[in-house]
Coordinates of C-alpha atoms and ligand atoms in Angstrom, one line a residue:
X50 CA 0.0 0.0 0.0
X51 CA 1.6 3.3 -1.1
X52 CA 2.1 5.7 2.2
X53 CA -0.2 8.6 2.2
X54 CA 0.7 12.3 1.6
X55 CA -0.3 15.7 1.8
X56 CA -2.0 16.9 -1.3
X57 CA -0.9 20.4 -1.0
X58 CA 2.0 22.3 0.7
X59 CA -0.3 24.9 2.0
X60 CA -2.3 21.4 3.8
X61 CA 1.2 20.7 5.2
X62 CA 1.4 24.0 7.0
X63 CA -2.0 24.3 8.0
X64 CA -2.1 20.7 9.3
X65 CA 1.2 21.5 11.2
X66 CA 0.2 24.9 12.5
X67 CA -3.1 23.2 14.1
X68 CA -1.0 21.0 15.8
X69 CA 0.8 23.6 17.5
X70 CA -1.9 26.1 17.6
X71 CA -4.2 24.3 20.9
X72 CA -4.6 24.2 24.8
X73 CA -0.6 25.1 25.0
X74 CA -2.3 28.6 23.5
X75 CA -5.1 29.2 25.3
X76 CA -5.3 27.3 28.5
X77 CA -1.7 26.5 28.9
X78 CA 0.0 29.7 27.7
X79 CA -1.9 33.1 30.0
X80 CA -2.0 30.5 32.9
X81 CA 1.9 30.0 32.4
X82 CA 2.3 34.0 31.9
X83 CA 0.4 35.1 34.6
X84 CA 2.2 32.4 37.3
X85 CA 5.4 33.8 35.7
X86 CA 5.4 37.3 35.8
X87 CA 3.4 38.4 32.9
X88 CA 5.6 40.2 30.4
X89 CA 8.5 39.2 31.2
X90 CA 7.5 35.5 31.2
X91 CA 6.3 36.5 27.3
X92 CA 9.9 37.9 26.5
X93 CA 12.1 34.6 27.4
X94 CA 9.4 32.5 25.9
X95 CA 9.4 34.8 22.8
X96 CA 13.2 34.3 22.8
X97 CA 13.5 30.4 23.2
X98 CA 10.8 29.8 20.4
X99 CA 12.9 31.7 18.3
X100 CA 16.2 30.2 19.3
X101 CA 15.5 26.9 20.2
X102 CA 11.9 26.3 19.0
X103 CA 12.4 26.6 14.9
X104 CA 16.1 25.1 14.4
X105 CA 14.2 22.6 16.8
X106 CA 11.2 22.5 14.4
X107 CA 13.5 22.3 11.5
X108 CA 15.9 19.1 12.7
X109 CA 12.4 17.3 13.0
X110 CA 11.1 18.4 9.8
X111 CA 14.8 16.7 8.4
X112 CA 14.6 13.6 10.0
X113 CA 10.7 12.9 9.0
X114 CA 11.1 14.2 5.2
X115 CA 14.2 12.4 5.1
X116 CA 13.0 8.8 5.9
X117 CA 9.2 9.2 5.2
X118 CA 8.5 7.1 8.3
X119 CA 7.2 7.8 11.4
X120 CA 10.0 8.5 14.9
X121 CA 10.8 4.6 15.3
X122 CA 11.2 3.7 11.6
X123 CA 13.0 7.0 10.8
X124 CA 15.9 7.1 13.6
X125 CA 16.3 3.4 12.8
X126 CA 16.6 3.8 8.9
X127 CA 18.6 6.6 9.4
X128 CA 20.8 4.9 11.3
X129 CA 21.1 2.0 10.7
X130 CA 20.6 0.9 14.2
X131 CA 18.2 -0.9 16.5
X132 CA 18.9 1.4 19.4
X133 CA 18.0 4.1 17.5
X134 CA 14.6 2.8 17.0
X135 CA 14.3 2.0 20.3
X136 CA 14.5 5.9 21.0
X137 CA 12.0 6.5 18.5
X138 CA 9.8 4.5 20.6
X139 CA 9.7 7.2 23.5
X140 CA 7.7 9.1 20.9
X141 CA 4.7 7.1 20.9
X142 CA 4.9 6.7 24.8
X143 CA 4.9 10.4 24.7
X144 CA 2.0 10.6 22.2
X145 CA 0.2 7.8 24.2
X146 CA 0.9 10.2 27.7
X147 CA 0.2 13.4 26.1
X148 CA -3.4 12.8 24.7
X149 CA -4.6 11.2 27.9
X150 CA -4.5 14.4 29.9
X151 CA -5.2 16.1 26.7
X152 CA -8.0 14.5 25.8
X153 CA -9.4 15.3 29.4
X154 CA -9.0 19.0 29.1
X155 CA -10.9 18.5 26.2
X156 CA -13.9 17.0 27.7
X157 CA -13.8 19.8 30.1
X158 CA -13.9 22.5 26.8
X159 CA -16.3 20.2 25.0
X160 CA -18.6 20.3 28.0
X161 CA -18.4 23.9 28.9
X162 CA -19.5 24.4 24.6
X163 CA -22.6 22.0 25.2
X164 CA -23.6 23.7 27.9
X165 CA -23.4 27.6 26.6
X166 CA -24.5 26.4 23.3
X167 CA -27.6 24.9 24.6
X168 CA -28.3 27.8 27.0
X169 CA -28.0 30.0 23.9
X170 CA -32.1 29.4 24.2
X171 CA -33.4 29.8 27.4
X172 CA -31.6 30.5 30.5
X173 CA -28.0 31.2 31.3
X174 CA -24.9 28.2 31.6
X175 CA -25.1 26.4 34.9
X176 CA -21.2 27.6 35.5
X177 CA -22.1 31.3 35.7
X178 CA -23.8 30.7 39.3
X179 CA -20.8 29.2 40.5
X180 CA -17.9 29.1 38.6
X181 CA -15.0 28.2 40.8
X182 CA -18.0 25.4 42.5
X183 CA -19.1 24.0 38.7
X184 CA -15.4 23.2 37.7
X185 CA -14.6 21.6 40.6
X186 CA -17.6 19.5 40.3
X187 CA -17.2 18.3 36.5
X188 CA -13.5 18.4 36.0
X189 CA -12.7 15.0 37.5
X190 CA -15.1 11.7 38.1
X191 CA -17.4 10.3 36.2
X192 CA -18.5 13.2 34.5
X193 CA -14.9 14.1 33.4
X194 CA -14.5 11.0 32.0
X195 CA -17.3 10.5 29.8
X196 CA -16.5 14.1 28.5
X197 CA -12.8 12.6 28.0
X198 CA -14.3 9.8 26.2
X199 CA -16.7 12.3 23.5
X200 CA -14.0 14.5 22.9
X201 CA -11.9 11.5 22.0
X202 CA -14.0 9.7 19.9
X203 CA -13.8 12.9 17.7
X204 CA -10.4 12.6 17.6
X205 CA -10.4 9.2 16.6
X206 CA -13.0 10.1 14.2
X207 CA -11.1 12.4 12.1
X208 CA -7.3 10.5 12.5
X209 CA -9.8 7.4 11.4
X210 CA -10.6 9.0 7.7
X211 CA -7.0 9.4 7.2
X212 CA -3.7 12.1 6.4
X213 CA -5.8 13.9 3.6
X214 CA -9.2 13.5 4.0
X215 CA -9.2 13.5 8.1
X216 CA -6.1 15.5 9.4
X217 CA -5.8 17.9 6.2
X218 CA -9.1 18.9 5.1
X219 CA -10.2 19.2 9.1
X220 CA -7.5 21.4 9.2
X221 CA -8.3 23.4 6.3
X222 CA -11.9 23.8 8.1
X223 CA -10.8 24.4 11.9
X224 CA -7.6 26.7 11.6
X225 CA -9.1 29.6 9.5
X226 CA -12.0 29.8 12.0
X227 CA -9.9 29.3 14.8
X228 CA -8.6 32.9 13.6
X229 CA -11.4 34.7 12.6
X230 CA -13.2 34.3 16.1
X231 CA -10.3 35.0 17.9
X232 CA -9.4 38.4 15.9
X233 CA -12.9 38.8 16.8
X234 CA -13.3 38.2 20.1
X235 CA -10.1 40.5 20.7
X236 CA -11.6 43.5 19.0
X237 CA -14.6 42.9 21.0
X238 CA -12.7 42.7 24.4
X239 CA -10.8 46.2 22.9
X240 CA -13.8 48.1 23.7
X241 CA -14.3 46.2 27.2
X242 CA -13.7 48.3 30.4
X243 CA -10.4 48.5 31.8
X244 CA -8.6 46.4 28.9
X245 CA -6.3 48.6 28.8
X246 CA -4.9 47.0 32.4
X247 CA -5.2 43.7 30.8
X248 CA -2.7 44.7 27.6
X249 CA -0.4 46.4 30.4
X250 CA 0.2 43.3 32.3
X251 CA 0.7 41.3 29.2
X252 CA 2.6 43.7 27.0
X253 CA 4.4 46.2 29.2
X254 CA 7.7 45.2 29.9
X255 CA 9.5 45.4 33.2
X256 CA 13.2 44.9 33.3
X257 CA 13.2 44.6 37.0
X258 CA 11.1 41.8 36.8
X259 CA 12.8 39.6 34.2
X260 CA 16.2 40.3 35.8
X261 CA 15.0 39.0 39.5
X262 CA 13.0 36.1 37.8
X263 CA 15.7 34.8 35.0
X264 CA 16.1 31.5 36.1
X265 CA 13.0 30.7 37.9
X266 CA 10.9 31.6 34.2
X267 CA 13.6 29.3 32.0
X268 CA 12.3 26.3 32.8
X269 CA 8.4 27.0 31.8
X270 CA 9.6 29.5 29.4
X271 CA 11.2 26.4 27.8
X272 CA 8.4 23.6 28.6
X273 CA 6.0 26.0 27.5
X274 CA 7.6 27.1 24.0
X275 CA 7.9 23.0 23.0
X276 CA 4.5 22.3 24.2
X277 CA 2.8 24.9 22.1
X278 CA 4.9 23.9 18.8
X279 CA 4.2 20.6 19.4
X280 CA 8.1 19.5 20.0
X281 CA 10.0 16.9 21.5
X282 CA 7.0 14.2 20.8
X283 CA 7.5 12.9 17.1
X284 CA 4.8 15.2 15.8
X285 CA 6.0 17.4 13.5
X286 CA 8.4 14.3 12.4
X287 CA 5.5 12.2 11.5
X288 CA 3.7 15.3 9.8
X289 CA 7.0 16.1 7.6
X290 CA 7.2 12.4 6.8
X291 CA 4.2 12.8 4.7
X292 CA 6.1 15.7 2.5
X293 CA 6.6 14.1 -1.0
X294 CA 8.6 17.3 -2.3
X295 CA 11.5 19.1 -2.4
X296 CA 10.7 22.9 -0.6
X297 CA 12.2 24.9 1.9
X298 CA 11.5 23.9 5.3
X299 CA 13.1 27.3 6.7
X300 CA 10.7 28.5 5.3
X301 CA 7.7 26.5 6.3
X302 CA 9.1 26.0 9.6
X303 CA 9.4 29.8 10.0
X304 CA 5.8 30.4 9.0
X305 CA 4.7 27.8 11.4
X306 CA 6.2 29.7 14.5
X307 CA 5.2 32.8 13.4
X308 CA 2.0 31.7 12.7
X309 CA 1.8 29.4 16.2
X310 CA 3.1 32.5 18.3
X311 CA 0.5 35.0 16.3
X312 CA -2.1 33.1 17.6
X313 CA -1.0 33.0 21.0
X314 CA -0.7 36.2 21.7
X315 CA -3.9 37.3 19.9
X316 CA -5.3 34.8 22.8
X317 CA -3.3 36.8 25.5
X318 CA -5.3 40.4 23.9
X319 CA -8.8 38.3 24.1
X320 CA -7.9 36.7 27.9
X321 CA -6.0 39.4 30.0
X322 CA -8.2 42.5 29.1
X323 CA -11.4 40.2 29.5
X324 CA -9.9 39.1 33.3
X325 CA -9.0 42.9 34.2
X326 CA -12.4 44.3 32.6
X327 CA -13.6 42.2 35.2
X328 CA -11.5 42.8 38.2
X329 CA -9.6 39.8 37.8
X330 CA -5.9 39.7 38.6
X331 CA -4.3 36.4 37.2
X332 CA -1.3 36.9 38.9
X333 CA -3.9 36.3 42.3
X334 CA -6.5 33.7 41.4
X335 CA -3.7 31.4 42.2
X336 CA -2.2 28.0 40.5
X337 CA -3.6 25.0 39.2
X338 CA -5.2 24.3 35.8
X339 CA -8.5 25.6 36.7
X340 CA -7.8 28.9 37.9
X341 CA -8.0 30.2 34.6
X342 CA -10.8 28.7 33.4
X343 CA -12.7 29.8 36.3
X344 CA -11.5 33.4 36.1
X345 CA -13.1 33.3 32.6
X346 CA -16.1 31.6 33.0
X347 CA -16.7 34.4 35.7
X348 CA -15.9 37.3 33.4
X349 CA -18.4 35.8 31.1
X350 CA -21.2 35.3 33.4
X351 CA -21.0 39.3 33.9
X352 CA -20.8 40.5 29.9
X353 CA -23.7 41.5 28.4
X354 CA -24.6 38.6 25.7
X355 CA -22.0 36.7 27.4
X356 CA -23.3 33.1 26.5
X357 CA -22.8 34.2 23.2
X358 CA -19.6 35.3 23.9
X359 CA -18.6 31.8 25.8
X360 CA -19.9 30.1 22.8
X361 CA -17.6 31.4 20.7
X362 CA -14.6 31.3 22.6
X363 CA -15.6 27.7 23.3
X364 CA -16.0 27.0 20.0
X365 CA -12.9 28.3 19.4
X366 CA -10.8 26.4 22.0
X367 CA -12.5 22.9 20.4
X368 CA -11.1 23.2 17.2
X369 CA -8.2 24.4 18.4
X370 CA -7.5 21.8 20.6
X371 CA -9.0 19.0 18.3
X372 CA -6.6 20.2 15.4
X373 CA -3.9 19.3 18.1
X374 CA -5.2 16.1 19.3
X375 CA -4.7 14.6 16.0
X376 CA -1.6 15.0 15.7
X377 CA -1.1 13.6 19.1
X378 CA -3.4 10.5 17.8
X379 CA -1.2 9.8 14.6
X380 CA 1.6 9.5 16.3
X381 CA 1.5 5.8 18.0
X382 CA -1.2 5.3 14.8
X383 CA 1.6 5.7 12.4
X384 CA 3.6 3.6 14.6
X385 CA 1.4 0.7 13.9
X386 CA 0.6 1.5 10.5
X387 CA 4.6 1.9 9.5
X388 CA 5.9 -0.6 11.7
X389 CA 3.6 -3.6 11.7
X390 CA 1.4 -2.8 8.2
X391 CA -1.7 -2.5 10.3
X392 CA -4.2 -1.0 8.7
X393 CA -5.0 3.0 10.0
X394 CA -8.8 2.1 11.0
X395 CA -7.5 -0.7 13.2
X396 CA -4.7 1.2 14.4
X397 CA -7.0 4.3 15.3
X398 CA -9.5 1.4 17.2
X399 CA -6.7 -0.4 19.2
X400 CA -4.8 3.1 20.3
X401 CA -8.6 5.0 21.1
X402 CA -9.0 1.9 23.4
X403 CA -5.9 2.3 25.0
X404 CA -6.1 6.1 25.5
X405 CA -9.7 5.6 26.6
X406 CA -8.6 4.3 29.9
X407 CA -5.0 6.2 30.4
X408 CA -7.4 9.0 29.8
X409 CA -10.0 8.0 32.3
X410 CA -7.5 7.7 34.8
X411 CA -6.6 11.2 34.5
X412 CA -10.0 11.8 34.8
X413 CA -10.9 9.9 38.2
X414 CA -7.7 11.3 39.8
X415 CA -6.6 15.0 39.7
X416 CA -3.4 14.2 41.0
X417 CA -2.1 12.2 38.2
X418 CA -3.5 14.4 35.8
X419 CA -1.9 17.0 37.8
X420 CA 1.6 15.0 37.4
X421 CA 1.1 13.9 33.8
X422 CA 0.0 17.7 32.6
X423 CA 3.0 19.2 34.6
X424 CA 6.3 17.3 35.0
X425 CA 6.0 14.2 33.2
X426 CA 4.8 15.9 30.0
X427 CA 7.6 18.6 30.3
X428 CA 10.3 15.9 30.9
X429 CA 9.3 13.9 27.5
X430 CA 9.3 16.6 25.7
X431 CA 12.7 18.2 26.7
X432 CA 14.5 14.4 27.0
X433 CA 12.8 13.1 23.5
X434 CA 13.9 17.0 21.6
X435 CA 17.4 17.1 23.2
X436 CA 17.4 12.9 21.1
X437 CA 16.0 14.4 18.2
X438 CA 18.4 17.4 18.1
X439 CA 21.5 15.0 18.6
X440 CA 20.3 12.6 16.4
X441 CA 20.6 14.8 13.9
X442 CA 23.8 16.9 14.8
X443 CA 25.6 13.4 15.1
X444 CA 24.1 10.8 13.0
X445 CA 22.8 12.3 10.1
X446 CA 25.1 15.1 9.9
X447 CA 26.2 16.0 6.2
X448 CA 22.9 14.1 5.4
X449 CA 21.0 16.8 7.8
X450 CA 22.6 19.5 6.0
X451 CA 21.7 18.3 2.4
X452 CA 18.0 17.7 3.5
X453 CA 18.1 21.5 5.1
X454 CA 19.1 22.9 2.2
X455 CA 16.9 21.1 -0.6
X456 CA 14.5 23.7 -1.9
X457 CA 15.9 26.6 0.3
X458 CA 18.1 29.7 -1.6
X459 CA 21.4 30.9 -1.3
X460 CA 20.6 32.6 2.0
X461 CA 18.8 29.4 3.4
X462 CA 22.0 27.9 2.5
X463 CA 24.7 30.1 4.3
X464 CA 22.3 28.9 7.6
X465 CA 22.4 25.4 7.8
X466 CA 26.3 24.9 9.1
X467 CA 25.1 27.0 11.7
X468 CA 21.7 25.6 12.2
X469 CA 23.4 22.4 12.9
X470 CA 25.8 23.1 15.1
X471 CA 23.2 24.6 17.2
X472 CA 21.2 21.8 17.0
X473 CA 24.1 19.4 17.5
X474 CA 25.5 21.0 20.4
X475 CA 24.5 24.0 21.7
X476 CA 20.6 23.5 22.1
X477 CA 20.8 20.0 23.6
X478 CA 23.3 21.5 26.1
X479 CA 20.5 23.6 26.8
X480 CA 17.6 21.3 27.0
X481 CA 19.6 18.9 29.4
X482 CA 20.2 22.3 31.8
X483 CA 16.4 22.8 31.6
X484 CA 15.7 19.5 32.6
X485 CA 18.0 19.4 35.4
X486 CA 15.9 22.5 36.3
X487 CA 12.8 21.2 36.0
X488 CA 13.4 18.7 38.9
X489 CA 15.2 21.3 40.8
X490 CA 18.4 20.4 40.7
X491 CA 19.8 23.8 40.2
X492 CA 18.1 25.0 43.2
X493 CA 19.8 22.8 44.7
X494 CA 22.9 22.4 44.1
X495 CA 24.0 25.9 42.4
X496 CA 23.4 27.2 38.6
X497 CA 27.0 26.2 37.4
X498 CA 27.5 22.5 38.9
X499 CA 24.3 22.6 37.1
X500 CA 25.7 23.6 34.1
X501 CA 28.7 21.4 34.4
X502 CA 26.2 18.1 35.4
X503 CA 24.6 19.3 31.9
X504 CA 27.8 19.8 30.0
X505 CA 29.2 15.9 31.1
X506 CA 25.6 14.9 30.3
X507 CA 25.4 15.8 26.6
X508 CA 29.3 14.9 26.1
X509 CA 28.6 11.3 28.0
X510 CA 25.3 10.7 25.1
X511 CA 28.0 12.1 22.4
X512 CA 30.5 9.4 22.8
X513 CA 27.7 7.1 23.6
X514 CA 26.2 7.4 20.5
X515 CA 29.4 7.6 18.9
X516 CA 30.1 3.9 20.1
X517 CA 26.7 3.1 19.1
X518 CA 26.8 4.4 15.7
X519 CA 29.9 4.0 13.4
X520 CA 28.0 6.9 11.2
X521 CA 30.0 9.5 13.2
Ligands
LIG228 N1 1.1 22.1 20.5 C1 -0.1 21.6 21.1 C2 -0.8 22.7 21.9 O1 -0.3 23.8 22.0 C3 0.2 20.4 22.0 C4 1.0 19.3 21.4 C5 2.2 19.0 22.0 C6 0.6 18.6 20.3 C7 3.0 18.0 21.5 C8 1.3 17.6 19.8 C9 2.6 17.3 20.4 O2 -1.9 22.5 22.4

C-alpha cells in the first residue's frame, strides 16, 4: 500500500500549525504567563521559540522528510541501528501520555461548549452561578471521564478517515475559524472596560522583573515554547514524513512559528483584558489548571450577551484543541501503520481503546492528571527534543545539512552549518540544563555545577552514541 501524503504544501502548513496552535495557547499559555510574571514571562518565551523552538522544528522536519517514516522507523533507517529505533519508541509513549491528559482537558472545553450552546435558548450556563464550585464539580469523576471519552471519539473520528481526507481537510476547516473568532473576540474585548490594564500586564515590559526572575521563568519558558509547537513528541516528524517534495523547510518552519506565536498572543489580547475588565488579577487567582478557566467563565457570566460570547470562545478552543489532538493521535497510529502494516482504521481502534482508559484515569484522579499535565509531559518533551536534536547533529550530519538545504536559496543555505551546530551542540546542552531544572536540581545544588552536570551529560550521550553508531 503506497504511504499517504499531503496533497498540497499549503495542507502541510495548516495541518502542522493546528497542531501547535491548541490548549498550549489558550489554556496553557496566560495560565503559564500570569504564574510567571506576565511580560516578562512573554519575553524569554518569545526568545526560546525563536532560538531553540524553529532550528528545533526544522531538525524534526529533516529527520521525517528524510526517511518518510514515522519516529521509530526513521531514527532506525537513518541509522542504521536498532537502538535508535528503540529511542524512536519514547515518541509514541509520549504521544500515548500526552493525549490522555489532553484529551481530558478536552472533555472539560467540549462540556463547557454543550452547555453555553444549549443555553444560547433559554436561560444562562449552569457555571455562571458558581464558577470556581461548577469546575470543581465536572473536571474530575465520572462526568470528566465521559466528557474525555466524547472528545476523543472525535479525535479518533477524524485520525480514522486518514492524512488527507481527516487531518488535512479538518484542518483546512478548523484553523481559519480558529482565527477569525479569535481576531474577533479581541476587538470585541478592545472596547471592554479596563482592557487597557489587561494589555499592560501582558505587553508592558519590566526589566526589573525579568532580571529578578531569569532563572526561575527558563524552565516553563522552555516547557512552554515546545508544548505549544508541538516538539520533542515525534509530531512534527510524522507530519514532515508525509512531505513528498523538495521545498524549503526554513521557510515552512518559519511560518509555522510565526504563525503558532500570532495566535497565542492574539489569545493573551482576548484573555487578560477580559480578566481585568472584570476585576480579575491572574497573577492572584492562584495556581492550578483551573484557575483560569474559572476566572473566565466568571468574566463571562458578567458580559452583556456573554453566552454568546462563551460560545464562541468555546468554540474556538474545540477546534483548536481537536486540530492538536490529532496529531497527538497519529503519532503511536503511524507507529502501527509503518511498523507492523496494520491498517490506519485498526490502528486508530486499538490506540482509542488504549487512550480511553489512560485518559479516564486522568479523569478519576486529579493528581495524576496534575503530574502527567506538569512534570511528566515537560520531561518527555525536553529528553525526547534534546534525542532528536543530537540525532541529527551526530548521526545524520552532512545528510542533515543536504535535506536542510533542498529547496531553500542561497541565504537558506549560508544557515544550515550553523543551524546544525546549534542543534548538535549548543541547544541540547540547553535542553539537558532545563531538565535538570525542571526537577530542581539547580536550586539545589548551584546554577554552574548545574551547568557542568549538563555539559558531562550531553558529552557522556555524544561518545555514547558515537560507540553506538559508526556513522560518526
Ligand atoms: N502544541 C499543542 C498545543 O499547543 C500540544 C501538542 C504537544 C501537540 C505535543 C502535539 C505534540 O496545544
Amino acid at each position: 500500500m503506497a504511504r499517504e501524503t499531503w496533497a498540497t504544501r499549503l495542507g502541510f502548513i495548516l495541518a502542522a500549525v493546528g497542531s501547535a496552535v491548541g490548549l498550549g495557547n489558550i489554556w496553557r499559555f496566560p495560565w503559564q504567563t500570569a504564574e510567571n510574571g506576565g511580560s516578562a514571562f512573554l519575553i524569554v518565551y518569545l526568545a526560546i521559540v525563536l532560538l531553540v523552538g524553529v532550528p528545533g522544528l526544522l531538525a524534526e522536519f529533516v529527520i521525517g522528510r528524510r526517511s518518510n517514516k514515522s519516529p521509530v522507523g526513521a531514527l532506525r533507517d537513518l541509522s542504521g541501528s536498532k537502538t535508535w529505533g528503540a529511542v524512536g519508541v519514547f515518541s509514541v509513549v509520549t504521544g500515548i501520555t500526552l493525549l490522555s491528559f489532553y484529551s481530558v482537558v478536552g472533555g472539560w472545553i467540549l462540556r463547557y461548549l454543550l452547555e453555553s450552546g444549549v443555553s444560547l435558548v433559554g436561560s444562562n450556563p449552569a457555571y455562571f452561578a458558581n464558577p470556581g464550585q461548577y469546575f470543581g464539580g465536572v473536571s474530575a469523576g465520572v462526568d470528566a471521564a465521559l466528557y474525555h471519552l466524547l472528545f476523543l471519539g472525535l479525535t479518533a473520528l477524524i485520525v480514522f478517515a486518514g492524512v488527507r481526507k481527516g487531518i488535512e481537510f479538518g484542518t483546512k476547516i478548523m484553523m481559519p475559524a480558529v482565527v477569525v473568532l479569535l481576531v474577533g473576540l479581541a476587538a470585541w474585548a478592545a472596547t471592554q472596560p479596563n482592557a487597557a490594564a489587561g494589555y499592560s500586564f501582558f505587553l508592558r515590559f519590566d526589566p526589573s522583573v525579568l532580571s529578578e526572575n531569569f532563572f526561575a521563568i527558563l524552565g516553563p519558558a522552555a516547557g512552554q515554547a515546545l508544548f505549544t509547537l508541538s516538539l520533542g513528541a515525534g509530531t512534527m516528524i510524522t507530519y514532515a514524513s508525509y512531505l513528498d517534495e523538495d521545498r524549503s523547510l526554513p521557510f515552512d518552519g518559519s511560518a509555522i512559528a510565526v504563525l503558532n506565536t500570532s495566535v497565542g498572543v492574539l489569545t493573551g489580547l482576548v484573555v487578560f483584558p477580559l480578566l481585568f475588565s472584570q476585576g480579575i488579577n491572574p497573577a492572584e487567582t492562584g495556581t492550578g489548571p483551573g484557575a483560569l478557566f474559572v476566572g473566565l467563565a466568571g468574566a463571562f457570566s458578567q458580559l452583556p450577551a456573554g453566552t454568546l460570547i462563551a460560545t464562541a470562545f468555546f468554540a474556538v478552543v474545540t477546534l483548536a484543541a481537536l486540530s492538536s489532538s490529532i496529531s497527538m493521535l497519529e503519532i503511536p497510529v503511524a507507529f502501527l501503520v509503518d511498523e507492523y502494516e496494520i491498517e490506519r482504521r485498526n490502528a486508530v481502534i486499538g490506540m482509542g481503546v488504549l487512550i480511553a482508559i489512560t485518559g479516564s484515569i486522568c479523569a478519576f484522579r486529579p493528581d495524576i492528571f496534575g503530574f502527567v499535565a506538569g512534570t511528566l509531559v515537560n520531561a518527555l518533551l525536553t529528553a525526547g527534543l534534546a534525542a532528536f536534536l543530537l540525532f541529527v547533529g551526530w548521526v545524520m550530519g552532512r545528510d542533515a545539512i543536504d535535506e536542510f538545504t533542498s529547496g531553500v536559496g542561497s541565504f537558506g543555505e549560508s544557515l544550515a552549518t550553523p543551524w546544525l551546530f546549534a542543534v548538535g551542540v549548543i541547544l541540547p546542552l540547553f535542553l539537558v540544563f532545563t531538565l535538570l531544572s525542571q526537577f530542581g536540581v539547580d536550586a539545589a545544588i548551584g546554577f554552574w555545577k548545574t551547568v557542568g552536570i549538563a555539559a558531562v551529560a550531553s558529552v557522556a550521550a555524544f561518545f555514547g552514541l558515537r560507540n553506538a553508531n559508526s556513522v560518526i
